[in-house]
mmCIF file of C-alpha atoms and ligand atoms in Angstrom:
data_model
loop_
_atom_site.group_PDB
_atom_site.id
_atom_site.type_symbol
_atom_site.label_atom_id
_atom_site.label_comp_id
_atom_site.label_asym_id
_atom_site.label_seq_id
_atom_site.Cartn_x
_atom_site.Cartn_y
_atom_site.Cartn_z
ATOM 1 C CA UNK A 460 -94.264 63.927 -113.398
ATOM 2 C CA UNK A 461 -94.501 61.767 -110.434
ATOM 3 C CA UNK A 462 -92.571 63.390 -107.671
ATOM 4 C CA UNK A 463 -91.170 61.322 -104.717
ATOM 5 C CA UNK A 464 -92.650 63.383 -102.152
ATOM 6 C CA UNK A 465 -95.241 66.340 -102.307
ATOM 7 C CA UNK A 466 -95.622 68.424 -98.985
ATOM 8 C CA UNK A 467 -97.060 71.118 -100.645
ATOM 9 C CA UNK A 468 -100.415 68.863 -102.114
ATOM 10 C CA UNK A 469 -101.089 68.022 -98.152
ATOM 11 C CA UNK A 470 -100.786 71.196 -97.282
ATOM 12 C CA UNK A 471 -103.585 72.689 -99.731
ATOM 13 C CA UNK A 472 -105.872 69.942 -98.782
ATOM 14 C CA UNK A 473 -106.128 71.262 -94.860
ATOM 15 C CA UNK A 474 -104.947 74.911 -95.321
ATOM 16 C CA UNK A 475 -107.662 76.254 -93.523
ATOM 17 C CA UNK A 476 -107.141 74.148 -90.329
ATOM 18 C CA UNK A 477 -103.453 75.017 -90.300
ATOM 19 C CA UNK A 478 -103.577 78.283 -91.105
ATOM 20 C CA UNK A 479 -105.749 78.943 -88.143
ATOM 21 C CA UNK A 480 -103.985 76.870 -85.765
ATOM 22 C CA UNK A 481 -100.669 78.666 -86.919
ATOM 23 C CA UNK A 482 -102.534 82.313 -86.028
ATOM 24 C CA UNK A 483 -103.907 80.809 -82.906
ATOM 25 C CA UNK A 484 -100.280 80.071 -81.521
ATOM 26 C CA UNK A 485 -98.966 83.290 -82.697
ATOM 27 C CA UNK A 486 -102.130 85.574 -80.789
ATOM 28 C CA UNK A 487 -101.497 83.060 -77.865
ATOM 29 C CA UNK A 488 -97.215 83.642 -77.947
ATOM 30 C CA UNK A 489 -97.481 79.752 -77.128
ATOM 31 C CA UNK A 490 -94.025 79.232 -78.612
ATOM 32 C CA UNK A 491 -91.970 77.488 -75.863
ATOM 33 C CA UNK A 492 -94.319 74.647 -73.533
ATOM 34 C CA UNK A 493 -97.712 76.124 -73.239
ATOM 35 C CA UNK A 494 -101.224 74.964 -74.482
ATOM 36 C CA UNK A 495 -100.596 73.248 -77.529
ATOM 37 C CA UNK A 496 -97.905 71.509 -76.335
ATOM 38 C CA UNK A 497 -100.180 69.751 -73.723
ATOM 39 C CA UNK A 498 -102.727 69.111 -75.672
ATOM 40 C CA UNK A 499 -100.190 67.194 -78.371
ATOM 41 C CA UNK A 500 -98.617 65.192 -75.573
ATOM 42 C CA UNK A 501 -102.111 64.602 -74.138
ATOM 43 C CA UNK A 502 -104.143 64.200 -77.911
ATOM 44 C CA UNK A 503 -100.965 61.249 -78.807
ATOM 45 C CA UNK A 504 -100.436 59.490 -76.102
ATOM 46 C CA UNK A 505 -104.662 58.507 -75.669
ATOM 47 C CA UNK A 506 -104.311 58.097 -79.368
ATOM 48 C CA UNK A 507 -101.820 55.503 -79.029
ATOM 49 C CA UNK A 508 -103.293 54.256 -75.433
ATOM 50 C CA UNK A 509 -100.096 55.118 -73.603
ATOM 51 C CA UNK A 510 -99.694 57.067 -70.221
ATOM 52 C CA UNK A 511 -96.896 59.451 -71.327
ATOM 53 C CA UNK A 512 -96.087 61.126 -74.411
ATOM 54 C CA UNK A 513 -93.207 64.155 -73.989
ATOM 55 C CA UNK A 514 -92.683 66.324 -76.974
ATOM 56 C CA UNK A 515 -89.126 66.927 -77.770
ATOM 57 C CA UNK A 516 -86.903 68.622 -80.160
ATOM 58 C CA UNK A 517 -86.578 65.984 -82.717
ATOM 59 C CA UNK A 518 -86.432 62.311 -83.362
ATOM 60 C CA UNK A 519 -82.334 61.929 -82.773
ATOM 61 C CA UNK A 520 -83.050 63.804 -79.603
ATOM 62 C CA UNK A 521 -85.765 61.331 -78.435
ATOM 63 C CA UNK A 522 -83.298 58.445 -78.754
ATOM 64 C CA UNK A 523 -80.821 60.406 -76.922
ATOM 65 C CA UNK A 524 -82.687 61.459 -74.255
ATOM 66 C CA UNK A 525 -84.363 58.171 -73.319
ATOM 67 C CA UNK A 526 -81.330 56.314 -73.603
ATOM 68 C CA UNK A 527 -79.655 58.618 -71.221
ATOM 69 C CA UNK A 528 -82.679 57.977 -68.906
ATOM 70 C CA UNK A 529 -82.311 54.521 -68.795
ATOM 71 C CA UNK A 530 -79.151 54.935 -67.719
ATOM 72 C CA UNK A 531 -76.707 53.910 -71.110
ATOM 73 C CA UNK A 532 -73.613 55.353 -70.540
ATOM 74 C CA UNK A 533 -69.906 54.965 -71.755
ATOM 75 C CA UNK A 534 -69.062 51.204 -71.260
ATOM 76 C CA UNK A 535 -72.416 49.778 -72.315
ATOM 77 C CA UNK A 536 -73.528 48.419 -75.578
ATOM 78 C CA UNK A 537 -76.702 49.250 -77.345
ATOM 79 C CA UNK A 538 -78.132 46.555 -80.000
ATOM 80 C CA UNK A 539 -79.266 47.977 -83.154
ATOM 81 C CA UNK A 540 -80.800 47.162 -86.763
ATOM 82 C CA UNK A 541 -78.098 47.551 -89.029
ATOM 83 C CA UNK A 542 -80.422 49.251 -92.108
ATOM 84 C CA UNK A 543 -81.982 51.970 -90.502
ATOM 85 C CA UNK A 544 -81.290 55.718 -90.937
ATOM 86 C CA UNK A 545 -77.841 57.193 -88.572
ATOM 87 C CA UNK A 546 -79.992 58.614 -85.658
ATOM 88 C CA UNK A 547 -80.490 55.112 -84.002
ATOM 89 C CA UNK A 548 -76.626 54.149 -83.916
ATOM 90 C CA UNK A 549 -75.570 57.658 -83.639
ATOM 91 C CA UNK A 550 -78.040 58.440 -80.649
ATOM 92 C CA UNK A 551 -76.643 55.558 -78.799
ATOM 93 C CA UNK A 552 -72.118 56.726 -79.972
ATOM 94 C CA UNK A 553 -73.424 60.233 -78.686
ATOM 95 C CA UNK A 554 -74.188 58.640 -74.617
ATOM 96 C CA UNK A 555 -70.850 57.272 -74.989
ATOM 97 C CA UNK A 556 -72.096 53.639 -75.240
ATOM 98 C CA UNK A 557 -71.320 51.451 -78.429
ATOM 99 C CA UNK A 558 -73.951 50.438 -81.094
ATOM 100 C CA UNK A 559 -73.894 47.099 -81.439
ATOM 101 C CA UNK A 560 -75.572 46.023 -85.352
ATOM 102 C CA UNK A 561 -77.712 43.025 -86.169
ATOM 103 C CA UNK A 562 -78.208 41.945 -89.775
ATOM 104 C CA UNK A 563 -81.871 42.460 -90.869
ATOM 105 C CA UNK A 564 -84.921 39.881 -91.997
ATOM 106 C CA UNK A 565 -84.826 38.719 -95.362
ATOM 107 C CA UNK A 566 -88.273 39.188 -96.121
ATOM 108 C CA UNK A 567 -89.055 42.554 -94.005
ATOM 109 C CA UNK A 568 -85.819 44.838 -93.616
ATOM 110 C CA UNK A 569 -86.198 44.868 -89.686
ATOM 111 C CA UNK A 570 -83.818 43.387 -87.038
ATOM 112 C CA UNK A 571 -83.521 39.481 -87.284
ATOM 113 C CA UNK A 572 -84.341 38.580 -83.876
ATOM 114 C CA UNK A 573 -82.626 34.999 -84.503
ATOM 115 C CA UNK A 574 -79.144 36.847 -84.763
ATOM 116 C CA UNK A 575 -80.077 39.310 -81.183
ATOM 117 C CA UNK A 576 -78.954 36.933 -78.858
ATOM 118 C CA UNK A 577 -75.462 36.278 -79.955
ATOM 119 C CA UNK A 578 -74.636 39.644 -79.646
ATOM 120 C CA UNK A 579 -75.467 40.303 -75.917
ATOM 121 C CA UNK A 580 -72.847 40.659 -74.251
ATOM 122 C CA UNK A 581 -72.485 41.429 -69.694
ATOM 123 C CA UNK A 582 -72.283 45.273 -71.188
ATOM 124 C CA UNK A 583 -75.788 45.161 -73.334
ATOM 125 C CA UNK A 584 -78.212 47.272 -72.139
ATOM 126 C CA UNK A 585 -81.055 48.158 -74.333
ATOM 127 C CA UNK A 586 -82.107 46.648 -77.343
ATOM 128 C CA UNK A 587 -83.554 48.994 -80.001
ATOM 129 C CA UNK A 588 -85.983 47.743 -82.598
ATOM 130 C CA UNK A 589 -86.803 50.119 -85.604
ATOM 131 C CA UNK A 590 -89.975 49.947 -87.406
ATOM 132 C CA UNK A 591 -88.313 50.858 -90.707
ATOM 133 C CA UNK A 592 -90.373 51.697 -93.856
ATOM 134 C CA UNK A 593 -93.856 51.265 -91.774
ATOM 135 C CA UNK A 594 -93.241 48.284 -91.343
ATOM 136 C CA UNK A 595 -93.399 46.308 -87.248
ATOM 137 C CA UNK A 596 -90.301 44.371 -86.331
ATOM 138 C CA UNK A 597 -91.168 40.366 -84.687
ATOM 139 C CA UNK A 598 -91.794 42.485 -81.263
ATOM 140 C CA UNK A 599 -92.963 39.138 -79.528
ATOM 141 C CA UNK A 600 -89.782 37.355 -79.910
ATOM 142 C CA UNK A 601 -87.485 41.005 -79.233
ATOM 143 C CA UNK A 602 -89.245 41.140 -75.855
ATOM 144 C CA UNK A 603 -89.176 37.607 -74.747
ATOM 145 C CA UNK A 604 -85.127 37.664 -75.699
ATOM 146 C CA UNK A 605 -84.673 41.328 -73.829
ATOM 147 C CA UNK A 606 -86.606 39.793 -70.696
ATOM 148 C CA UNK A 607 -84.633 37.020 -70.720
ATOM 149 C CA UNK A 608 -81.514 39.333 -70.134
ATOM 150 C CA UNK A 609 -83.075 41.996 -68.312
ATOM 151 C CA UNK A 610 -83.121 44.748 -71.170
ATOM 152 C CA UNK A 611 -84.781 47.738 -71.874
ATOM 153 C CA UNK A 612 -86.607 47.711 -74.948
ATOM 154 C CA UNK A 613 -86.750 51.164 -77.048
ATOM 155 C CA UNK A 614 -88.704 50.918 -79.931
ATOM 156 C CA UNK A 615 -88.133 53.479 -82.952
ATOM 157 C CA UNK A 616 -91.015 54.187 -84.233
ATOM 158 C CA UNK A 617 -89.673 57.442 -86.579
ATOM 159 C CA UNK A 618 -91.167 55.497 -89.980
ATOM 160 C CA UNK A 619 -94.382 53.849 -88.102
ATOM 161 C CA UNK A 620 -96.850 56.189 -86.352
ATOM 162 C CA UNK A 621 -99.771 54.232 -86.047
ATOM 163 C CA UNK A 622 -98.602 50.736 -87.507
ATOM 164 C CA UNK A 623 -99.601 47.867 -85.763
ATOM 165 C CA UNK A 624 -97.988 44.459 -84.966
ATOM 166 C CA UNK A 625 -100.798 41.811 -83.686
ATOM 167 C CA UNK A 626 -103.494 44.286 -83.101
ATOM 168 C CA UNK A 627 -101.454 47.236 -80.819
ATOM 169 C CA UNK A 628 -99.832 49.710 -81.697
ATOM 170 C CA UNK A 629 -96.157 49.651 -81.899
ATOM 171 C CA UNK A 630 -94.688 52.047 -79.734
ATOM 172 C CA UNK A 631 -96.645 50.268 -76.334
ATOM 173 C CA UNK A 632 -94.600 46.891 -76.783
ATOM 174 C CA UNK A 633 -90.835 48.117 -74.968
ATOM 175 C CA UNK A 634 -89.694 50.233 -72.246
ATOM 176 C CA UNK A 635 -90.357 53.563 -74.263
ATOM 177 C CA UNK A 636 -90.897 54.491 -77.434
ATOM 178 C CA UNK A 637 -89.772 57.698 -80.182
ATOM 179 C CA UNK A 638 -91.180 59.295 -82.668
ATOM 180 C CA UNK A 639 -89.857 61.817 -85.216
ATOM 181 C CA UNK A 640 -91.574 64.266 -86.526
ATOM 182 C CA UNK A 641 -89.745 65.246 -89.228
ATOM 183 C CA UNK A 642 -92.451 67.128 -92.512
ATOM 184 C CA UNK A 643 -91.631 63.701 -94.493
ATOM 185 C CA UNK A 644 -92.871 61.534 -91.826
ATOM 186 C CA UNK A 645 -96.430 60.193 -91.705
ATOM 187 C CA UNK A 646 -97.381 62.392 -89.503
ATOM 188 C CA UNK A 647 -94.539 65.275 -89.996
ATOM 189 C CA UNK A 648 -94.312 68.855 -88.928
ATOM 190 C CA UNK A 649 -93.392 71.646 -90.397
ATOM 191 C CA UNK A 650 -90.110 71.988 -89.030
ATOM 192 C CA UNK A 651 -88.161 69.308 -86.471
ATOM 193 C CA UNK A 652 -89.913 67.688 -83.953
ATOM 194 C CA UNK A 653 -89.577 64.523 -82.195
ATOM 195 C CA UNK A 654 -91.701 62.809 -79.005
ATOM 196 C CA UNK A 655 -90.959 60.143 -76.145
ATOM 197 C CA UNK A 656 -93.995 57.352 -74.678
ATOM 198 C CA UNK A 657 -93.634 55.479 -72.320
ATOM 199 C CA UNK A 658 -95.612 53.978 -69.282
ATOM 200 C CA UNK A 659 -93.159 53.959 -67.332
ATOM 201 C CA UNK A 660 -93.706 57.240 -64.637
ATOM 202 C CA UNK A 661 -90.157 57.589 -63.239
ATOM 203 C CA UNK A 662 -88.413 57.258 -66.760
ATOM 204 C CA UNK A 663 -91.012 59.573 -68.055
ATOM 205 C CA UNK A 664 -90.521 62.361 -65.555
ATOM 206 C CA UNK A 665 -86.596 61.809 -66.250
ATOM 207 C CA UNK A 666 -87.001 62.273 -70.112
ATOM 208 C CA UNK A 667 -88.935 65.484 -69.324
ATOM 209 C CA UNK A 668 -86.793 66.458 -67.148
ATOM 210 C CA UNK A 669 -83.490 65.867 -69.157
ATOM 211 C CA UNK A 670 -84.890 67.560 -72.359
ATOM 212 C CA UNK A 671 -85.880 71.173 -70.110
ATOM 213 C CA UNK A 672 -82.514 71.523 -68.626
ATOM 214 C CA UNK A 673 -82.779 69.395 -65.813
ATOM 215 C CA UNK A 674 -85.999 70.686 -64.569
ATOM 216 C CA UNK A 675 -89.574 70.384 -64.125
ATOM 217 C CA UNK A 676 -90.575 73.412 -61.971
ATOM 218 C CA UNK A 677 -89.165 76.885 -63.554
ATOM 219 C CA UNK A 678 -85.414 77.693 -61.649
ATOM 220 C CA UNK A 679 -85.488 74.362 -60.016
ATOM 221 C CA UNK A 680 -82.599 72.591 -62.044
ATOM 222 C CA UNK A 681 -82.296 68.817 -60.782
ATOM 223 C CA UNK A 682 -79.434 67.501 -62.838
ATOM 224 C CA UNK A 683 -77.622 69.252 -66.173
ATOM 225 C CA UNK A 684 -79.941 68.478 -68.983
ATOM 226 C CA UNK A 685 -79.893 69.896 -72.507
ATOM 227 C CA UNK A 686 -82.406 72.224 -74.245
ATOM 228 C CA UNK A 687 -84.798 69.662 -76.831
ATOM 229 C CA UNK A 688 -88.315 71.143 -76.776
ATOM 230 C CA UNK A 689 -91.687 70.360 -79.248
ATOM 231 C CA UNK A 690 -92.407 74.129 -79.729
ATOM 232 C CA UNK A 691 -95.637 75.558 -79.984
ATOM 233 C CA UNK A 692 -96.132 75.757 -83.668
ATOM 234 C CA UNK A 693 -95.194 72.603 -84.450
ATOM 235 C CA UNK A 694 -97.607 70.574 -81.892
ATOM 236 C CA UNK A 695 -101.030 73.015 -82.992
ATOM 237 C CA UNK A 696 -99.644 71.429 -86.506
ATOM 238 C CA UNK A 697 -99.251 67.891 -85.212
ATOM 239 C CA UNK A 698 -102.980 68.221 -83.434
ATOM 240 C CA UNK A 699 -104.425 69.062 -86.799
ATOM 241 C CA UNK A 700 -102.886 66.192 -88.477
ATOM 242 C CA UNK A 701 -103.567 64.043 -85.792
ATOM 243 C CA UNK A 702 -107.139 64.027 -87.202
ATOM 244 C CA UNK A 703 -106.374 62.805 -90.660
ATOM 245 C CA UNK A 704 -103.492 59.940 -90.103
ATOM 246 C CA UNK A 705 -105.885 57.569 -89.909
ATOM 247 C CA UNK A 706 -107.025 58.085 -93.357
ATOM 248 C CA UNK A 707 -103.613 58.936 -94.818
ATOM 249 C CA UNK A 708 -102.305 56.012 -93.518
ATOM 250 C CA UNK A 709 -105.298 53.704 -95.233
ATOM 251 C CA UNK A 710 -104.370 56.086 -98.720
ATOM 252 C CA UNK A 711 -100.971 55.096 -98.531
ATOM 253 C CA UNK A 712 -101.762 51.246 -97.997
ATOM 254 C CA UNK A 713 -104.038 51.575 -100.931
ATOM 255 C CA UNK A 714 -100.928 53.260 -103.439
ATOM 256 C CA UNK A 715 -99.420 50.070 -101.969
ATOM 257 C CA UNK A 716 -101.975 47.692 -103.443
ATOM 258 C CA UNK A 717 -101.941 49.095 -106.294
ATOM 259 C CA UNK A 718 -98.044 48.965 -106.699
ATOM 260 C CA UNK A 719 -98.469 45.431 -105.884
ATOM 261 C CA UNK A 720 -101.001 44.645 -108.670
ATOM 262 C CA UNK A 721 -98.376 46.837 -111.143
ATOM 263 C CA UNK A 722 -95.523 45.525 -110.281
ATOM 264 C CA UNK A 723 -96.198 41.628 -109.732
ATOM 265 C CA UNK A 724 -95.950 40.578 -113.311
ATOM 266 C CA UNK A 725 -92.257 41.557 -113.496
ATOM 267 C CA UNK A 726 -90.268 38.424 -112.216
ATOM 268 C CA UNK A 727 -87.056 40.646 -111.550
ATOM 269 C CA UNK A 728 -88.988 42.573 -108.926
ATOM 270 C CA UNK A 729 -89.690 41.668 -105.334
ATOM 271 C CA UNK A 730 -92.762 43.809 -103.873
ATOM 272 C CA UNK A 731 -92.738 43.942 -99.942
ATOM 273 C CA UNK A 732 -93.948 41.832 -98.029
ATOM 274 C CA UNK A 733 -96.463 42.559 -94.590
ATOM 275 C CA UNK A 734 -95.593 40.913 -91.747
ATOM 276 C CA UNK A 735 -98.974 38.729 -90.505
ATOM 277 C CA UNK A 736 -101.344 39.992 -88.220
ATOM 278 C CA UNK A 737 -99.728 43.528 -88.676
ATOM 279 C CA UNK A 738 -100.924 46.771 -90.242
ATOM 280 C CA UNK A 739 -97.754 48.258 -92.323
ATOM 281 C CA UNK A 740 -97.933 52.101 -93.014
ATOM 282 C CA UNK A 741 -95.767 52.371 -95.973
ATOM 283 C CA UNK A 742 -93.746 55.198 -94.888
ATOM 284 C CA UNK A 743 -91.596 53.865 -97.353
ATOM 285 C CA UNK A 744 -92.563 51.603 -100.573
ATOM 286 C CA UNK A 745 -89.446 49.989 -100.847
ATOM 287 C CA UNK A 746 -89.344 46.975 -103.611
ATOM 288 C CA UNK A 747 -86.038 44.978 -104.666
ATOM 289 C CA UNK A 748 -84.471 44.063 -107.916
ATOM 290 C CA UNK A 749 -81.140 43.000 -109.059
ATOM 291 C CA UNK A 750 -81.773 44.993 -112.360
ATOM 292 C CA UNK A 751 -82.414 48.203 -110.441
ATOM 293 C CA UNK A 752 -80.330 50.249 -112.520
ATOM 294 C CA UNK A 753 -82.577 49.728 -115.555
ATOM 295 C CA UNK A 754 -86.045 49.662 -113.925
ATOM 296 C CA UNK A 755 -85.128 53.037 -112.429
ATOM 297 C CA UNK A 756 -83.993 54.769 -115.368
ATOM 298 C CA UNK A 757 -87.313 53.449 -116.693
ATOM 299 C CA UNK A 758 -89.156 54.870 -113.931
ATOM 300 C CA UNK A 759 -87.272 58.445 -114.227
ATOM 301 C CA UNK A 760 -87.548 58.524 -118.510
ATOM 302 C CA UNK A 761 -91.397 58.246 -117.262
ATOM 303 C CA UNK A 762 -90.808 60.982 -114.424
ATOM 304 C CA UNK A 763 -91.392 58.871 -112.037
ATOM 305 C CA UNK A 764 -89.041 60.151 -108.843
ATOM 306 C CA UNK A 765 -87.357 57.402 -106.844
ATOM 307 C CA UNK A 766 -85.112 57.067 -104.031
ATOM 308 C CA UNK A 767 -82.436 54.687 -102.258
ATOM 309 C CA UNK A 768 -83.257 53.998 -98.533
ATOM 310 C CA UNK A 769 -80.573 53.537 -97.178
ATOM 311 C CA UNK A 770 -77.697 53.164 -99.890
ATOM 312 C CA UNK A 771 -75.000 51.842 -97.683
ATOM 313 C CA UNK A 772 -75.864 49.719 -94.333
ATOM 314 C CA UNK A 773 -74.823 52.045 -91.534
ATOM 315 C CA UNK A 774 -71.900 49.786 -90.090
ATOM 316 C CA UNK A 775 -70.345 50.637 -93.246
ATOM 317 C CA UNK A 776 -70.789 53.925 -92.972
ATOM 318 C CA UNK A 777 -67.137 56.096 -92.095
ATOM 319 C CA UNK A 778 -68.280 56.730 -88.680
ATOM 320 C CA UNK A 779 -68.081 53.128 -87.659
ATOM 321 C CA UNK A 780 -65.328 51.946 -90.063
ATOM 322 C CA UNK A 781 -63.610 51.861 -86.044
ATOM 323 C CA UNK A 782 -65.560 48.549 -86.176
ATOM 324 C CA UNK A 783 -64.405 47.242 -88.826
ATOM 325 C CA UNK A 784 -67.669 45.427 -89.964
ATOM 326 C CA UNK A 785 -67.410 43.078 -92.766
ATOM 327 C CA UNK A 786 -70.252 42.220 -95.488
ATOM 328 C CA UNK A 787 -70.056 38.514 -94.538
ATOM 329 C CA UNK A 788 -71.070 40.057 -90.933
ATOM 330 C CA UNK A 789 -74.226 41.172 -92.364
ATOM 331 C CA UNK A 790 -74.881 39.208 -96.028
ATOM 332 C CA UNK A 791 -78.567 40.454 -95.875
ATOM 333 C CA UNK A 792 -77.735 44.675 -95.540
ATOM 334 C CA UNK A 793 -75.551 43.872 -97.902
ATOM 335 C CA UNK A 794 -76.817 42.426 -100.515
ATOM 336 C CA UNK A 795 -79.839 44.390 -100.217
ATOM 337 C CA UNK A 796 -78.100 47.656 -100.927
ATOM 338 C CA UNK A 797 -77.568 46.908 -104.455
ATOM 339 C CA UNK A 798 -81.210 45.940 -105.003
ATOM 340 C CA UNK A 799 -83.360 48.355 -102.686
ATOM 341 C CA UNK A 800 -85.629 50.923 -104.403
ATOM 342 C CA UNK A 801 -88.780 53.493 -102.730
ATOM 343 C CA UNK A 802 -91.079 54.477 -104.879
ATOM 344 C CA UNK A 803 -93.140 57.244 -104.271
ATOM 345 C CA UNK A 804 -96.033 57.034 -101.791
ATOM 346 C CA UNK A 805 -97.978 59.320 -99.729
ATOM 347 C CA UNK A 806 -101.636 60.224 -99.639
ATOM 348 C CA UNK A 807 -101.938 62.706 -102.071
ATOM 349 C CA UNK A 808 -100.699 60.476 -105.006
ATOM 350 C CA UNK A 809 -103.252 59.894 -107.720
ATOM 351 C CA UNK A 810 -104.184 56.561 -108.567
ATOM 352 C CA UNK A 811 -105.296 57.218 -111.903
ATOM 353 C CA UNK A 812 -102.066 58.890 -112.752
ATOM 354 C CA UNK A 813 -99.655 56.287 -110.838
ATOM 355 C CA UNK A 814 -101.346 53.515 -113.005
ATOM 356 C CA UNK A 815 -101.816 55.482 -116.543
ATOM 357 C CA UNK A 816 -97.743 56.471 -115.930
ATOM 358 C CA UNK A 817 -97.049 52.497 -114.875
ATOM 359 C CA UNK A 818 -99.156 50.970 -117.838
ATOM 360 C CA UNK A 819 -96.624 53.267 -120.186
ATOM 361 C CA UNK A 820 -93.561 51.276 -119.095
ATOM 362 C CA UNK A 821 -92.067 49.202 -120.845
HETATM 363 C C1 PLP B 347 -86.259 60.123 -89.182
HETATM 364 C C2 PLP B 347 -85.699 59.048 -88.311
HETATM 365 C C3 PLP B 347 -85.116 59.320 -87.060
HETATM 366 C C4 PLP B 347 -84.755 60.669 -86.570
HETATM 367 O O1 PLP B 347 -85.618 61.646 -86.663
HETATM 368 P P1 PLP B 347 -85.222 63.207 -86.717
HETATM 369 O O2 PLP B 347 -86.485 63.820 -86.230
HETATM 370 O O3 PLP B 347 -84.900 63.536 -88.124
HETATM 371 O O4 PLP B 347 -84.090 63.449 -85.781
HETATM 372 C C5 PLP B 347 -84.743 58.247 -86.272
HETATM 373 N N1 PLP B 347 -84.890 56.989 -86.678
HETATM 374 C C6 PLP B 347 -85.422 56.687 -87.879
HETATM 375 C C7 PLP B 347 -85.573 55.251 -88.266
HETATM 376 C C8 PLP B 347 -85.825 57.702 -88.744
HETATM 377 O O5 PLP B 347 -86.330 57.383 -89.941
#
């Protein structure tokens, strides 16, 4: 049995670290803001070699908050990838703006930048890349289009701590940057959590503002904010696991490889490809195949787990029917939907056992 995910197998391989850094908060009462909360924000953001890092509730919240920041309001339009998961057009719906969706690469599932600039209109104001699967979008071209229209750039970075796109990190390329921090991430919690970068000093102090009800100094309430916090517990998990991405990340590239090598001698299936000069983190192992049906009814007789990501484009999906997107709109998303499968990959997964399972296919 192969299953898709296993949180539990991560767990027991740093119990010891987390079960001390889980006492530590609790003798400390560091729940709300506090010590371990710095030392996340502080710990990430030199990590990634950014100035700011603000720890927030969640990932949805991140887009929301930063988006509010940079001023997107009802009126203005928000370009987004149209396969990602809901938070990134739902953030932008919940400011009052409209998402605006862009039909994805054929060979990497991320926003086509050669399709951006046709859909700026006088009320764009931010374009919003996702990183989807671990994988970088074409950030050189995003930013040279968003300067040339005077755009923020917010990256989502939810499926891609720690990838890179020509040597940097992604996440340091826009305006700001989210994470989530959801347990199935990369790097994941163990509970919601969610973080902001940005170099930007006024736009950070806003974000941290917005997400503590308005205020930075205890009573002192600026503006109306809402109430999206990283709590204690969560960030003395995050600081642990900070310590072993590195490696987990190189682990899942290697389940990758050996997909690739596994996989390659079936014609009907197309293995992902890696952008050049970037380092993909394989949140997701996503292959396609236009006999998916079959292969993954092979896969689950063999108990392998599998899973759809995403199994309808979201301007399909009943929130945006208001839209009234059509599949010629976006051929790629949806032709795609029909032929997208994840396999399972994460750290923990054995080798031996992935190939032994593989070689019994037939
Ligand atoms: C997980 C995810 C989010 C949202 O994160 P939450 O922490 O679950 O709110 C946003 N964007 C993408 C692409 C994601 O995969």
């Amino acid at each position: 049995m192969i299953k898709f995910l296993d949180l539990h197998k991560q767990y027991e391989s740093i119990k010891d670290e987390i079960d001390r850094a889980i006492f530590n908060v609790i003798t400390d009462t560091a729940f709300i803001k506090g010590k371990y909360v710095r030392e996340f924000e502080e710990n990430f953001a030199h990590k990634i070699g950014i100035k700011h890092c603000i720890g927030v509730g969640n990932g949805t919240d991140a887009i929301y908050i930063t988006l509010k920041m940079m001023g997107v309001g009802v009126g203005d339009e928000v370009i987004v990838p149209a396969n990602s998961w809901i938070s990134s057009s739902e953030a932008v719906s919940l400011t009052g703006a409209k998402p605006i969706f862009v039909d994805i690469e054929e060979d990497f599932f991320t926003i086509n930048p050669d399709l951006i600039e046709q859909k700026i209109t006088d009320k764009t104001k931010v374009i919003m890349p996702v990183h989807l699967f671990g994988q970088s979008c074409e950030m050189d071209r995003i930013m040279l289009i968003a300067r040339k229209h005077n755009l923020f750039v917010l990256e989502d970075c939810a499926q891609s701590h720690f990838s890179k796109y020509n040597e940097e990190y992604v996440g340091t390329f826009g305006d700001a940057a989210i994470f989530s921090f959801y347990p199935g991430k990369n790097l994941g919690a163990y509970g919601d959590a969610g973080a902001i970068i940005t170099d930007n000093d006024d736009l950070a102090e806003k974000c941290r503002m917005f997400a503590n009800h308005g205020s930075l100094t205890k009573h002192q309430h600026r503006i109306e904010g809402i109430n999206s916090r990283l709590d204690g517990l969560q960030a003395a998990i995050l600081n642990i696991k900070l310590n072993h991405i590195d490696k987990w990340n190189s682990q899942r590239r290697e389940i990758a490889r050996v997909y690739n090598k596994l996989i390659k001698d079936k014609e009907d299936i197309v293995t992902p490809k890696e952008r050049d000069n970037s380092y993909h983190t394989y949140h997701l192992y996503v292959i396609r195949s236009i006999n998916r049906k079959s292969f993954r009814t092979k896969l689950k007789d063999k108990g392998i787990e599998t899973q759809i990501h995403y199994p309808m484009p979201i301007p399909f999906l009943k929130p945006y029917h208001y839209q009234n997107n059509k599949p010629e709109d976006f051929p790629i998303a949806w032709r795609y939907k029909d032929e997208i499968l994840s396999l399972p990959v994460y750290a923990e997964l054995v080798k031996n056992e992935l190939i032994s399972t593989y070689k019994r296919l037939k």
